[in-house]
PDB file of C-alpha atoms and ligand atoms in Angstrom:
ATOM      1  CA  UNK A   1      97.905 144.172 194.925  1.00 59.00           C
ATOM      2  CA  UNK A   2      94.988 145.990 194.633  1.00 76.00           C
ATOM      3  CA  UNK A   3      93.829 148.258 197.736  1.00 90.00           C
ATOM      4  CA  UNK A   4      90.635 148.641 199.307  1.00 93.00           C
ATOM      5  CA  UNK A   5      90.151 151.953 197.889  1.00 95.00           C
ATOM      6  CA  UNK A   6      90.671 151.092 194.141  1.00 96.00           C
ATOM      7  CA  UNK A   7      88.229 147.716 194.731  1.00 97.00           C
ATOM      8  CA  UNK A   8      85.586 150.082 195.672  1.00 97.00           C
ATOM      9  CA  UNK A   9      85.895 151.913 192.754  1.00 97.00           C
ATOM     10  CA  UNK A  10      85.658 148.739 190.758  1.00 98.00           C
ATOM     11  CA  UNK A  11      82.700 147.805 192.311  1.00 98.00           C
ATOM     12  CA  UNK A  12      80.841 151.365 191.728  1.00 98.00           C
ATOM     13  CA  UNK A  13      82.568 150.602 188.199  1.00 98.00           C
ATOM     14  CA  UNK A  14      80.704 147.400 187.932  1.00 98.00           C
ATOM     15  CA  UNK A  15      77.009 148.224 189.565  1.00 98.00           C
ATOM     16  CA  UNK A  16      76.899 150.866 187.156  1.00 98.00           C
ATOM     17  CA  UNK A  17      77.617 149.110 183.827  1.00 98.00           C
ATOM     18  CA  UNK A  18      74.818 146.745 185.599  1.00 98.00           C
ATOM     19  CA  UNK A  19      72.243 149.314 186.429  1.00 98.00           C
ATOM     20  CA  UNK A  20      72.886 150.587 182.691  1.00 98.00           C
ATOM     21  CA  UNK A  21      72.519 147.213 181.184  1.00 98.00           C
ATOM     22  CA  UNK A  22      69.301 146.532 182.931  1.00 98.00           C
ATOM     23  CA  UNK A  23      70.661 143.785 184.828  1.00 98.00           C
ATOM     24  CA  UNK A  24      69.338 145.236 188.189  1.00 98.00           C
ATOM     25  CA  UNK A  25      66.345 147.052 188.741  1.00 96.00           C
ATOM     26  CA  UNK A  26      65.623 149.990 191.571  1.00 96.00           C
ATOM     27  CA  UNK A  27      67.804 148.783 194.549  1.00 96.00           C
ATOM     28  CA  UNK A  28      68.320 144.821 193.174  1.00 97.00           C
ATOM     29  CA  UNK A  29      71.298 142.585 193.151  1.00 98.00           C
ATOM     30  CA  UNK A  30      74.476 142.900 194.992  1.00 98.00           C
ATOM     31  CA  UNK A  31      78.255 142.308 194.309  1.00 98.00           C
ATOM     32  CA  UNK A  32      80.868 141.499 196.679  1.00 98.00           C
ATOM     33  CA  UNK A  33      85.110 140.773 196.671  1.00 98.00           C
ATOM     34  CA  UNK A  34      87.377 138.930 198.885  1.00 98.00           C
ATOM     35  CA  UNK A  35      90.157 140.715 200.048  1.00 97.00           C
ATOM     36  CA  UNK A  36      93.798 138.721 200.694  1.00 95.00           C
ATOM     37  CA  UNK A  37      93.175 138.640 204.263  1.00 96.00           C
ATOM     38  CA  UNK A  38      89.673 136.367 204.211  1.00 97.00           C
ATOM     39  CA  UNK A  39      87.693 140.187 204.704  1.00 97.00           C
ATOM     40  CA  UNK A  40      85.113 140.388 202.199  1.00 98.00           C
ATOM     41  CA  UNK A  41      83.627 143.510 200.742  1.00 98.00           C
ATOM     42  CA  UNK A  42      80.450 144.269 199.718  1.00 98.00           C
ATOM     43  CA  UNK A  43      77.708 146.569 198.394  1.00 98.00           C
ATOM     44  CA  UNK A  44      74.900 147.920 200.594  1.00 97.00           C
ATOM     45  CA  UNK A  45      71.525 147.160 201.730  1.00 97.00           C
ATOM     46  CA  UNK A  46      68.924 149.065 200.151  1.00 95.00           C
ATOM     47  CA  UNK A  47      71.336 151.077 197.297  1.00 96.00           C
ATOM     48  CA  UNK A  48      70.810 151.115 193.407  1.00 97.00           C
ATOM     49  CA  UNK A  49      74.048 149.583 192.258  1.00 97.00           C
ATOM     50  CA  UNK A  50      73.586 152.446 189.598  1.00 97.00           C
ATOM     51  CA  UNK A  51      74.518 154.788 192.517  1.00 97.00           C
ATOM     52  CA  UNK A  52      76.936 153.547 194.869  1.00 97.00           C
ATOM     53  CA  UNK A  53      79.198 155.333 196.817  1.00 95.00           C
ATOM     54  CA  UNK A  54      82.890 154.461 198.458  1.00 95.00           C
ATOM     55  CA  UNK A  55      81.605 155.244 202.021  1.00 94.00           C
ATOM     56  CA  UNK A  56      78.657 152.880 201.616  1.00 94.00           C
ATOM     57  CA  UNK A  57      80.278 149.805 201.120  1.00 96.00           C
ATOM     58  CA  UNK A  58      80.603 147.325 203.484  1.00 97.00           C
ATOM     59  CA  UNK A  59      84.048 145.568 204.669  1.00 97.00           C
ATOM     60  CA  UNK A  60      83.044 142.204 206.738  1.00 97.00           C
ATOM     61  CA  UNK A  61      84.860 139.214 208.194  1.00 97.00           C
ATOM     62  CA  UNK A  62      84.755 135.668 206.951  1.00 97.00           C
ATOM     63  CA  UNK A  63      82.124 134.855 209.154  1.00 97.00           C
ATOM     64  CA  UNK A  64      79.992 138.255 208.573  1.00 97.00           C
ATOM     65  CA  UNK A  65      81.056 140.369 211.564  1.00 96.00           C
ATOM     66  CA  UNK A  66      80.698 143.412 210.107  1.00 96.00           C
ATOM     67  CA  UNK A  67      83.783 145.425 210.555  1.00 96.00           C
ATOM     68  CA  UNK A  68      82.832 148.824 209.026  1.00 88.00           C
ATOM     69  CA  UNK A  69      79.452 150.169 210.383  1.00 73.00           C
ATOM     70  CA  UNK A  70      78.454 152.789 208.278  1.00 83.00           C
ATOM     71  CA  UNK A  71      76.122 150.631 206.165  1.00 90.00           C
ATOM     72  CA  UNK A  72      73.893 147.441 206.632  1.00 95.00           C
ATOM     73  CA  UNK A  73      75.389 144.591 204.255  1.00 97.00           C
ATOM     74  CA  UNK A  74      73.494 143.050 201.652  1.00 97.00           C
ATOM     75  CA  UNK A  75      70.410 140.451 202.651  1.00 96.00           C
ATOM     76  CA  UNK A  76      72.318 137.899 200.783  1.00 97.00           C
ATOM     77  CA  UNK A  77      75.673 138.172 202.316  1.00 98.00           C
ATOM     78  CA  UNK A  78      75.539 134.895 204.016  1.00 98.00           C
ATOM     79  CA  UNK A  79      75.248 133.506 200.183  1.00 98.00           C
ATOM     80  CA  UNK A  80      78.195 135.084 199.116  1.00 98.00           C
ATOM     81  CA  UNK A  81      80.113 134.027 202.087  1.00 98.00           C
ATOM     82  CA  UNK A  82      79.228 130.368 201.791  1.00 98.00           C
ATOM     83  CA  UNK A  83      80.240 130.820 197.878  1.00 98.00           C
ATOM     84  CA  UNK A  84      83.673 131.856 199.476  1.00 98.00           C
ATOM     85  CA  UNK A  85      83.969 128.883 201.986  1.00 98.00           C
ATOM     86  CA  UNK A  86      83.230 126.180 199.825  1.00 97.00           C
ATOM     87  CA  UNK A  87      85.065 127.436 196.740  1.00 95.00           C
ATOM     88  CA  UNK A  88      88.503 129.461 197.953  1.00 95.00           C
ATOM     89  CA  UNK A  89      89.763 130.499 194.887  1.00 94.00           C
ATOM     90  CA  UNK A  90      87.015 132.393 194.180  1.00 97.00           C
ATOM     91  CA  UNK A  91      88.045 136.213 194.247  1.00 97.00           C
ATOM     92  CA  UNK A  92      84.297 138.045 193.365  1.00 98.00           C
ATOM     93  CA  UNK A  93      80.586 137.027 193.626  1.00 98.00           C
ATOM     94  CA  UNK A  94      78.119 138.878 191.058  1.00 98.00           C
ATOM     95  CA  UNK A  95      73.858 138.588 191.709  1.00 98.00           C
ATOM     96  CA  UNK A  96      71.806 140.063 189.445  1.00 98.00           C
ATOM     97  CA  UNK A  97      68.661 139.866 187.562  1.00 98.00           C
ATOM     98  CA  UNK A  98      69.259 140.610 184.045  1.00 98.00           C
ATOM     99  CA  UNK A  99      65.764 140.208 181.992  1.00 98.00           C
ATOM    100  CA  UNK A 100      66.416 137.289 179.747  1.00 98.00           C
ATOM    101  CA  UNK A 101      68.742 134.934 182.102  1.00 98.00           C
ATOM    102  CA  UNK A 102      65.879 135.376 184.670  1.00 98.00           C
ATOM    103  CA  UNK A 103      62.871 134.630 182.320  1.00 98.00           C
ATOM    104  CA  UNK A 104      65.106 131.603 181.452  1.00 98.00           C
ATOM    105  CA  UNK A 105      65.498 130.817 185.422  1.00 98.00           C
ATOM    106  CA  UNK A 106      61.573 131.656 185.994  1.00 98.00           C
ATOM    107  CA  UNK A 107      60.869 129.046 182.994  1.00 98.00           C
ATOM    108  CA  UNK A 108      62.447 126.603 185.171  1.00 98.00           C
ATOM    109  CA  UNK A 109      65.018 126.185 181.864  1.00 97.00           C
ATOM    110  CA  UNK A 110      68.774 125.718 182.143  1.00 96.00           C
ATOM    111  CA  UNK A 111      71.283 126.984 179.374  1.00 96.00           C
ATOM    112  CA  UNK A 112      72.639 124.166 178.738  1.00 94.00           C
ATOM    113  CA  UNK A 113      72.005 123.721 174.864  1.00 93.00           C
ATOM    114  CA  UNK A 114      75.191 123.214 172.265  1.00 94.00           C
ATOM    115  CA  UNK A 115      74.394 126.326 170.515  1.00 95.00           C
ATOM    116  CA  UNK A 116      76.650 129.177 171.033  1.00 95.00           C
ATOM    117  CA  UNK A 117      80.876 128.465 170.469  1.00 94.00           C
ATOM    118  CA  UNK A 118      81.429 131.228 172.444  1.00 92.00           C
ATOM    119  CA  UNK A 119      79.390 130.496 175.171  1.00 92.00           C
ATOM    120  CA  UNK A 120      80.675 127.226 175.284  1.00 91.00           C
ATOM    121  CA  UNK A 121      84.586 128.209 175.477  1.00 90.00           C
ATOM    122  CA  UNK A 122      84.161 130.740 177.963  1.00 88.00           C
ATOM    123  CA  UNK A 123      81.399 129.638 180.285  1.00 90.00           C
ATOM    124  CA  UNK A 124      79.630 126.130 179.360  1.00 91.00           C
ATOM    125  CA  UNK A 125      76.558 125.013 180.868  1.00 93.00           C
ATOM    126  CA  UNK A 126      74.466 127.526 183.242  1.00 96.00           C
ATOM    127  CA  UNK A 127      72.875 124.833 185.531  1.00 97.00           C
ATOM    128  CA  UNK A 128      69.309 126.093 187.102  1.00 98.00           C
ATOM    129  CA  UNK A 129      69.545 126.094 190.763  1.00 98.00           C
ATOM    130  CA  UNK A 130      66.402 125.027 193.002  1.00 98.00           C
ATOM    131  CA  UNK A 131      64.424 128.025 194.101  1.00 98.00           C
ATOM    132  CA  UNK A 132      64.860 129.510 197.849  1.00 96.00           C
ATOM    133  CA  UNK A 133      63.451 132.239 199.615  1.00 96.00           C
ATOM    134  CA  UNK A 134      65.856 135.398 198.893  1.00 96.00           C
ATOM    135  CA  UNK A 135      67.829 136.297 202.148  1.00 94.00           C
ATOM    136  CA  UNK A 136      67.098 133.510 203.521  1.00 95.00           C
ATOM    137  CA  UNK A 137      69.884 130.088 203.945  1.00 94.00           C
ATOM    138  CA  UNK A 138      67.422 128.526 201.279  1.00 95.00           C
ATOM    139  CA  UNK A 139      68.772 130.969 198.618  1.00 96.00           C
ATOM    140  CA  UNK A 140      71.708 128.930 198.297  1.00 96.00           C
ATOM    141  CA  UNK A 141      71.005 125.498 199.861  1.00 95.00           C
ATOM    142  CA  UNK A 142      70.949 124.033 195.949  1.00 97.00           C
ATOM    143  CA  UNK A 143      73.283 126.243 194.598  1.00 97.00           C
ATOM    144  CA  UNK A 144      76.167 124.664 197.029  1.00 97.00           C
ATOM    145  CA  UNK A 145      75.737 121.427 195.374  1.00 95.00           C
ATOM    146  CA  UNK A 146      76.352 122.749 191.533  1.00 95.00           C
ATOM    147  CA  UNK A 147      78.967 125.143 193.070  1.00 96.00           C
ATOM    148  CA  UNK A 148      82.363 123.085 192.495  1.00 93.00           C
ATOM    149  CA  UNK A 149      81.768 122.281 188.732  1.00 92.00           C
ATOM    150  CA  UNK A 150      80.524 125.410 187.644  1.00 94.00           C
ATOM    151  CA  UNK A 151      80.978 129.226 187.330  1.00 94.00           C
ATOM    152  CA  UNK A 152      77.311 130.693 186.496  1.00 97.00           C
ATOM    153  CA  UNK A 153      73.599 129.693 188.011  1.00 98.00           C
ATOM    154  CA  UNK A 154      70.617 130.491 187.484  1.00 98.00           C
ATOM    155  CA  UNK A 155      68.265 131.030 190.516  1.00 98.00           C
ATOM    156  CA  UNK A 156      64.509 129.334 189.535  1.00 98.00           C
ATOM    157  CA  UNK A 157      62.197 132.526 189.620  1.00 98.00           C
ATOM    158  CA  UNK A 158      65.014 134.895 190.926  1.00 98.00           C
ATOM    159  CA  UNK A 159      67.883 135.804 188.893  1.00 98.00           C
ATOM    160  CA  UNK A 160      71.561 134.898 188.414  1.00 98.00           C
ATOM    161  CA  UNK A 161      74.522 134.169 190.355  1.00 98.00           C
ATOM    162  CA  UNK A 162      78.528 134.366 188.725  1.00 98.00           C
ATOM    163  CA  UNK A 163      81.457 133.937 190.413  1.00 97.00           C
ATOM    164  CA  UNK A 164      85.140 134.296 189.427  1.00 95.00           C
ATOM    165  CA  UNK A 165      88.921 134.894 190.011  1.00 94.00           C
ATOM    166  CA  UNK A 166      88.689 138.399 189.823  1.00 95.00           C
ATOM    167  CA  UNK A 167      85.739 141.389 189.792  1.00 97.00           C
ATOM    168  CA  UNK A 168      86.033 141.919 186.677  1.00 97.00           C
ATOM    169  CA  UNK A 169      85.652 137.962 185.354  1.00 95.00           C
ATOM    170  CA  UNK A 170      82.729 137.137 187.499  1.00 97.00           C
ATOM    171  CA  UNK A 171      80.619 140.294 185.858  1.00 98.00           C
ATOM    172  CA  UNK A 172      82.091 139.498 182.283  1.00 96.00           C
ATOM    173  CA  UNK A 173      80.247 135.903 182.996  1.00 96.00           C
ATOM    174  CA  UNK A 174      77.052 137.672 183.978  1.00 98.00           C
ATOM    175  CA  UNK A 175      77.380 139.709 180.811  1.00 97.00           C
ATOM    176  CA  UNK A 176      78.050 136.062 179.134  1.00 96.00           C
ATOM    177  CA  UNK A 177      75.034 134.340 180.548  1.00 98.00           C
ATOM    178  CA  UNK A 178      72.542 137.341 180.014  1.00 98.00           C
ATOM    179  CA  UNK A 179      74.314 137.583 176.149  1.00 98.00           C
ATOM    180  CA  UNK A 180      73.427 133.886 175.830  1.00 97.00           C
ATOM    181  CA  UNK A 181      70.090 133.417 177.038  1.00 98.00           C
ATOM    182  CA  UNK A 182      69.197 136.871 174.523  1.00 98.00           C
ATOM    183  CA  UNK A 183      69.981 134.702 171.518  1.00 98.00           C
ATOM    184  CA  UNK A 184      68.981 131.782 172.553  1.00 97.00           C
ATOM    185  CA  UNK A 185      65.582 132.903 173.286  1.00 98.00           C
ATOM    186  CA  UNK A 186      65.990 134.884 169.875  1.00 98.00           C
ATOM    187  CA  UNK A 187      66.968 131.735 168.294  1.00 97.00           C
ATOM    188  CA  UNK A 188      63.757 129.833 169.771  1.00 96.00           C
ATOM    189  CA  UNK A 189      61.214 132.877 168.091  1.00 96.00           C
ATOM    190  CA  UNK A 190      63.016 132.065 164.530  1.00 97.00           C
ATOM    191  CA  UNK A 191      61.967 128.310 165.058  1.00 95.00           C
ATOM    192  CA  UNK A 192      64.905 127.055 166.779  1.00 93.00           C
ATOM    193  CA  UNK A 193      68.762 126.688 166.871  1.00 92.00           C
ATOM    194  CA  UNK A 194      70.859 124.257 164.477  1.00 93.00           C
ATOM    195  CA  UNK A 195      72.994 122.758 167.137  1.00 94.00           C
ATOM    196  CA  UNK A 196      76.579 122.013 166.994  1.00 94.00           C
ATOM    197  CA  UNK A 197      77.546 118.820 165.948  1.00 91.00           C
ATOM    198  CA  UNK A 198      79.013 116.896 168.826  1.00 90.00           C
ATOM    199  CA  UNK A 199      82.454 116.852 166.750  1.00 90.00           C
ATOM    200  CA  UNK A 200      82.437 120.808 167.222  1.00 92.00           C
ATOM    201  CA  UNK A 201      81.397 120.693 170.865  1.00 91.00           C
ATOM    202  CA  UNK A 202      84.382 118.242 171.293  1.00 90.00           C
ATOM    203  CA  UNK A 203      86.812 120.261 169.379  1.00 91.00           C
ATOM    204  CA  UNK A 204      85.602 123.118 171.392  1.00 91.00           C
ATOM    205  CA  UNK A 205      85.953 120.740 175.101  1.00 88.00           C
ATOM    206  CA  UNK A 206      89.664 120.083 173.844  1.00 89.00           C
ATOM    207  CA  UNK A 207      90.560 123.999 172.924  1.00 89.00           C
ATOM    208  CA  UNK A 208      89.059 125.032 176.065  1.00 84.00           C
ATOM    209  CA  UNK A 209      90.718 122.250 178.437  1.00 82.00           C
ATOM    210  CA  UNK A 210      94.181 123.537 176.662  1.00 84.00           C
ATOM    211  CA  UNK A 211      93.491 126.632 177.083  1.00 80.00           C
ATOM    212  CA  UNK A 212      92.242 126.275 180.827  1.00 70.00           C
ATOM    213  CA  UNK A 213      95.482 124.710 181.330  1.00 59.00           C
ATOM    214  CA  UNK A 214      97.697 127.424 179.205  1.00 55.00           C
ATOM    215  CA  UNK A 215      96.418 130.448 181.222  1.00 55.00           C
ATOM    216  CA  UNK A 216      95.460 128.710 184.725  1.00 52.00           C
ATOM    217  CA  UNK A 217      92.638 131.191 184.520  1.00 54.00           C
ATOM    218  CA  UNK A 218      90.255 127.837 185.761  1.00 56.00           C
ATOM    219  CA  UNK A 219      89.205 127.346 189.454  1.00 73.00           C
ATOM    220  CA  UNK A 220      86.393 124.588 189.244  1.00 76.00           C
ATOM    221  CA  UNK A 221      87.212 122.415 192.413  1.00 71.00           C
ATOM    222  CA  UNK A 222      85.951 119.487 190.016  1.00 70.00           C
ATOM    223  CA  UNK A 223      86.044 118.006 186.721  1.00 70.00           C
ATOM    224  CA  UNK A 224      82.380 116.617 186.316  1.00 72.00           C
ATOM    225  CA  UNK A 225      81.613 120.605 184.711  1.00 76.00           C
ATOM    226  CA  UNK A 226      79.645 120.068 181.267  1.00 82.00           C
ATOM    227  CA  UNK A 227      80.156 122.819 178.344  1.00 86.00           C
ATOM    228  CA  UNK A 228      77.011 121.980 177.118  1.00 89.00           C
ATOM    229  CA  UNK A 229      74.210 119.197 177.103  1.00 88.00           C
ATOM    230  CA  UNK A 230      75.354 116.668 174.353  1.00 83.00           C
ATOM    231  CA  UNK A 231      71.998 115.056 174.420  1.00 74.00           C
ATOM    232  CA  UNK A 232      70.661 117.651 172.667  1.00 66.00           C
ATOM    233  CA  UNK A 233      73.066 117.423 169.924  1.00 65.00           C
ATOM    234  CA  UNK A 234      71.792 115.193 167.147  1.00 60.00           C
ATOM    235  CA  UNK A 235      74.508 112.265 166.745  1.00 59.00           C
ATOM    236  CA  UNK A 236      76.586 111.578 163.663  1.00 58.00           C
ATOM    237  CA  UNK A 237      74.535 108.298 163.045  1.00 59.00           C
ATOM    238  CA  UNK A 238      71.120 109.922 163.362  1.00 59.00           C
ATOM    239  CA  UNK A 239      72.343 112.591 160.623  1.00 60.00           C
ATOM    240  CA  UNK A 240      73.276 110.360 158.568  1.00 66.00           C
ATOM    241  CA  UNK A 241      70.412 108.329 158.421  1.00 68.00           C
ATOM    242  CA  UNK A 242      68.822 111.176 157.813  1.00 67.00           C
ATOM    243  CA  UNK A 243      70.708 112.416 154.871  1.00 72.00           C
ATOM    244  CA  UNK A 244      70.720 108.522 153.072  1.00 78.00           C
ATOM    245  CA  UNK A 245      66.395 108.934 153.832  1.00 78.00           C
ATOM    246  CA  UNK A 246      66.497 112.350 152.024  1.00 78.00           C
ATOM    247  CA  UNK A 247      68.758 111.319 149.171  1.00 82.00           C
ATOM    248  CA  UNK A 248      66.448 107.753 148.990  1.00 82.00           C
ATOM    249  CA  UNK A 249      62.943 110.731 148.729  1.00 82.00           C
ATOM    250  CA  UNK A 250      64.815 112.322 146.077  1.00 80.00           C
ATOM    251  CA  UNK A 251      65.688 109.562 144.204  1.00 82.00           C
ATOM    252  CA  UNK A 252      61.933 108.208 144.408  1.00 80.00           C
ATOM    253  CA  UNK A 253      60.854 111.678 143.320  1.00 77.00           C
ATOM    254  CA  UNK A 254      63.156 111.819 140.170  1.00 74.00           C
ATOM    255  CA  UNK A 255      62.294 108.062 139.620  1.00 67.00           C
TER     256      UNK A 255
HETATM  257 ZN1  LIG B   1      68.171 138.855 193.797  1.00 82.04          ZN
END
């Protein structure tokens, strides 16, 4: 089991590759971990995550009595907390505000499209959460409701919210979800994605419900999550109508 001193070393591990990445500018985001006992730590008020230190970090209770007083928590510790109530197997909350994720979440669009395999094994749909005030109960009023079918939101005009069973998983899907939205917006500027067929996304639902199952590495509290918004994928019938309309043109043509 790890101890509190190595976590906070995984957490100045963590801000950094963030601050690095340009996830977080000047003293943005914040990460947190529940210990065994229900305690929760978390990063600082006011602190680039670029430049944590051990001392700074802030060990509270499950209800956010703070139990080490050498640092004020983070504004949004009450949203972290209620991420820990409502969903216990979660281990580690990541916020950030990585560039294209949040012009996604200011565009008021979710990642939800059938474009990446990747993306869609390992994290499925980002839903976008309704915006609230930032320290503030708002913040995560909407997020609540998504909360036990998915792993990654994305906070209209904010920024991004992961969670997961360890540190370490909840940042790789904040790595995932900024990784995704650079492609897809990539994608868009080149005229737009060709979208899995929905015989791939289902081939890709069945390897990833297998290996959810294998390697127990899951915790949604529900089974309404969505990999990815099938109504964007053209259906079988409407391509092949259109291939019979394009081989009837070229037939005309020749004719
Ligand atoms: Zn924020």
């Amino acid at each position: 089991m790890e101890t509190v001193t190595t976590l906070k070393r995984e957490i100045i591990q963590i801000g950094r590759r963030m601050y690095e990445r340009g996830y977080v500018a000047s003293n943005d985001g914040n990460i947190s971990v529940r210990l065994p006992n229900g305690n929760v730590l978390i990063t600082p008020s006011g602190v680039s995550k670029g430049f944590l230190n051990p001392e700074e970090m802030v060990l509270v209770d499950a209800q956010g009595k703070v139990l080490s007083h050498k640092s004020t928590p983070s504004s949004e510790l009450e949203m972290h907390l209620k991420i820990y109530e409502n969903r216990p197997c979660v281990v580690s909350v990541c916020h950030a505000h990585p560039i294209y994720a949040t012009a996604f979440a200011a565009a008021g669009k979710e990642l939800d499209t059938c474009l990446l395999s990747e993306t869609i094994f390992t994290l499925g749909k980002v839903p976008l959460v309704a915006y609230g005030t930032p320290g503030t109960k708002d913040i995560y009023r909407d997020l609540l409701r998504w909360l036990p079918d998915y792993d990654a939101f994305l906070l209209a005009n904010h920024g991004v919210v992961t969670v997961g069973k360890s540190l370490l998983k909840a940042y790789h899907k904040l790595e995932t979800v900024e990784h995704s939205a650079h492609i897809t917006y990539l994608t868009e500027q080149l005229g737009g994605g060709k979208l899995l067929s929905v015989r791939d996304v289902r081939k890709l639902e069945k390897l990833k419900q297998e290996a959810d199952i294998s390697t127990k590495t899951d915790c949604l509290t529900s089974d309404k999550s969505t990999i990815c918004d099938l109504k964007t994928v053209p259906e079988m019938s409407e391509l092949l109508v259109d291939e019979i309309v394009k081989r009837i043109i070229k037939r005309i043509r020749l004719g």
